[in-house]
């Protein structure tokens, strides 16, 4: 059974998403949080396998910060948003399911996320049109000049900047 944390500030949508998720007996929602701080507290208490994270959260927090903080606990995220980010962020999330969605689209997105988490090859031929799964880069790939990960440390930023300077020279 996959334990899921929902991070959504709209309580009605969070409840609806909970019912859609739990319509499949393989998935169970273990907590609902409305901002990044509550998401971290829920993650510490419940240890979810996956978090469904909206991008706009309560009290001025964002899904990006929630995903970054959940990543510190090795909890993968799947963004659930009305508008997908303009570029993929595989360092923060497995992908993005855009609203509005149907129960079938939620289940397909969870199946794909679970396959990715478990390292299984996906054989599902129909991916929902409103789902964008992010491809992770290969470890041997060198970062593009000027690329800065979403959660950079000062050392990481300097390393990327220096690598970019050496390529430009």
Coordinates of C-alpha atoms in Angstrom, one line a residue:
X1 CA 0.0 0.0 0.0
X2 CA 1.3 3.4 -1.0
X3 CA 1.0 6.0 1.8
X4 CA 0.2 9.5 0.4
X5 CA 0.4 13.0 1.9
X6 CA -1.8 15.6 0.3
X7 CA -0.5 19.2 0.5
X8 CA -3.3 21.4 -0.7
X9 CA -4.7 24.7 0.9
X10 CA -8.2 24.3 -0.6
X11 CA -9.9 22.0 2.0
X12 CA -12.7 21.0 -0.4
X13 CA -10.3 20.1 -3.1
X14 CA -8.0 18.3 -0.7
X15 CA -11.0 16.2 0.5
X16 CA -12.1 15.5 -3.0
X17 CA -8.5 14.4 -3.9
X18 CA -8.4 12.2 -0.9
X19 CA -11.6 10.4 -2.0
X20 CA -10.3 10.0 -5.6
X21 CA -7.0 8.6 -4.3
X22 CA -8.6 6.2 -1.9
X23 CA -11.0 5.0 -4.5
X24 CA -8.1 2.6 -5.3
X25 CA -7.4 0.2 -2.4
X26 CA -3.7 0.3 -3.1
X27 CA -3.4 3.9 -2.0
X28 CA -4.2 5.5 1.4
X29 CA -4.0 9.2 2.3
X30 CA -2.3 9.4 5.7
X31 CA -2.5 13.2 6.1
X32 CA -3.6 16.5 4.6
X33 CA -1.5 19.6 5.0
X34 CA -2.3 23.2 3.9
X35 CA 1.3 24.7 3.8
X36 CA 4.9 23.7 3.8
X37 CA 5.3 23.7 7.6
X38 CA 2.3 21.5 8.1
X39 CA 3.5 19.2 5.3
X40 CA 6.9 18.7 7.0
X41 CA 5.2 18.1 10.4
X42 CA 2.9 15.5 8.8
X43 CA 5.9 13.9 7.0
X44 CA 7.8 13.6 10.2
X45 CA 4.8 12.0 12.0
X46 CA 3.4 9.7 9.2
X47 CA 6.4 9.0 6.9
X48 CA 4.5 9.0 3.6
X49 CA 5.7 7.2 0.4
X50 CA 4.6 10.1 -1.9
X51 CA 3.3 13.6 -1.5
X52 CA 0.7 15.2 -3.9
X53 CA 1.7 18.9 -3.7
X54 CA -0.2 21.9 -5.0
X55 CA 2.0 24.8 -6.1
X56 CA 0.1 27.6 -4.3
X57 CA -0.3 27.0 -0.6
X58 CA -1.6 28.7 2.5
X59 CA 0.3 31.4 4.5
X60 CA 2.4 32.4 1.6
X61 CA 4.3 29.1 1.2
X62 CA 4.6 27.4 -2.2
X63 CA 4.7 23.8 -3.4
X64 CA 8.2 24.4 -4.5
X65 CA 9.4 25.0 -0.9
X66 CA 7.2 22.2 0.4
X67 CA 8.8 19.8 -2.2
X68 CA 12.3 20.9 -1.3
X69 CA 11.7 20.4 2.4
X70 CA 10.0 17.0 1.8
X71 CA 13.0 16.1 -0.3
X72 CA 15.1 16.4 2.7
X73 CA 13.1 13.5 4.1
X74 CA 13.5 11.6 0.8
X75 CA 9.8 11.9 0.2
X76 CA 9.1 12.1 -3.6
X77 CA 6.5 14.6 -4.7
X78 CA 4.0 14.9 -7.6
X79 CA 2.8 18.4 -8.2
X80 CA -0.9 18.9 -8.6
X81 CA -1.6 22.3 -10.0
X82 CA -3.9 24.4 -12.2
X83 CA -0.9 25.4 -14.2
X84 CA 2.3 23.3 -14.7
X85 CA 5.7 25.0 -14.2
X86 CA 7.2 26.3 -17.5
X87 CA 10.1 23.8 -17.2
X88 CA 10.6 20.4 -15.7
X89 CA 12.0 20.2 -12.1
X90 CA 13.1 16.5 -11.6
X91 CA 15.0 17.6 -8.5
X92 CA 11.8 18.6 -6.9
X93 CA 9.1 16.4 -8.3
X94 CA 8.3 13.3 -10.3
X95 CA 6.0 15.3 -12.5
X96 CA 2.9 17.5 -12.5
X97 CA -0.8 16.6 -12.8
X98 CA -2.7 19.6 -14.0
X99 CA -6.2 20.5 -12.7
X100 CA -9.0 19.8 -13.5
X101 CA -8.6 16.0 -13.4
X102 CA -10.8 12.9 -13.3
X103 CA -10.5 10.0 -11.0
X104 CA -9.0 7.9 -13.8
X105 CA -6.3 10.5 -14.4
X106 CA -5.5 10.6 -10.7
X107 CA -5.2 6.8 -10.7
X108 CA -3.0 6.7 -13.8
X109 CA -0.8 9.5 -12.4
X110 CA -0.4 7.5 -9.2
X111 CA 0.4 4.3 -11.1
X112 CA 3.1 6.0 -13.1
X113 CA 4.5 7.6 -10.0
X114 CA 4.5 4.3 -8.2
X115 CA 6.2 2.6 -11.1
X116 CA 8.9 5.3 -11.1
X117 CA 9.4 5.0 -7.4
X118 CA 9.7 1.2 -7.5
X119 CA 12.0 1.3 -10.6
X120 CA 9.5 -0.6 -12.8
X121 CA 9.2 -0.1 -16.5
X122 CA 5.9 1.5 -17.3
X123 CA 3.8 -0.4 -19.8
X124 CA 0.7 1.7 -19.5
X125 CA 0.0 2.9 -23.1
X126 CA -2.3 5.9 -22.2
X127 CA -0.8 8.7 -20.2
X128 CA -3.2 11.4 -19.3
X129 CA -2.8 14.5 -21.4
X130 CA -2.7 16.7 -18.3
X131 CA 0.1 14.7 -16.7
X132 CA 3.8 15.7 -17.3
X133 CA 6.3 13.3 -15.9
X134 CA 9.8 14.7 -15.5
X135 CA 12.8 12.7 -16.7
X136 CA 15.7 12.6 -14.4
X137 CA 19.1 13.3 -16.0
X138 CA 21.7 10.6 -16.1
X139 CA 24.4 10.9 -13.5
X140 CA 27.1 11.1 -16.1
X141 CA 25.5 14.1 -17.8
X142 CA 27.4 17.3 -17.0
X143 CA 25.1 20.2 -16.0
X144 CA 24.5 22.9 -18.5
X145 CA 26.5 26.1 -18.0
X146 CA 24.7 28.3 -15.6
X147 CA 22.3 25.6 -14.4
X148 CA 21.4 25.9 -10.8
X149 CA 19.4 23.2 -9.0
X150 CA 16.2 24.2 -7.2
X151 CA 17.8 23.6 -3.8
X152 CA 21.3 24.8 -4.3
X153 CA 23.9 25.2 -1.6
X154 CA 26.5 27.9 -2.0
X155 CA 29.1 25.3 -2.9
X156 CA 26.8 23.8 -5.6
X157 CA 26.1 27.3 -7.1
X158 CA 29.8 28.0 -7.1
X159 CA 30.7 24.7 -8.7
X160 CA 28.1 25.2 -11.5
X161 CA 29.3 28.8 -12.0
X162 CA 32.9 27.7 -12.2
X163 CA 32.0 24.9 -14.6
X164 CA 30.2 27.4 -16.8
X165 CA 33.2 29.7 -16.8
X166 CA 35.6 27.0 -17.9
X167 CA 33.3 26.0 -20.8
X168 CA 33.0 29.6 -22.0
X169 CA 36.8 30.1 -22.0

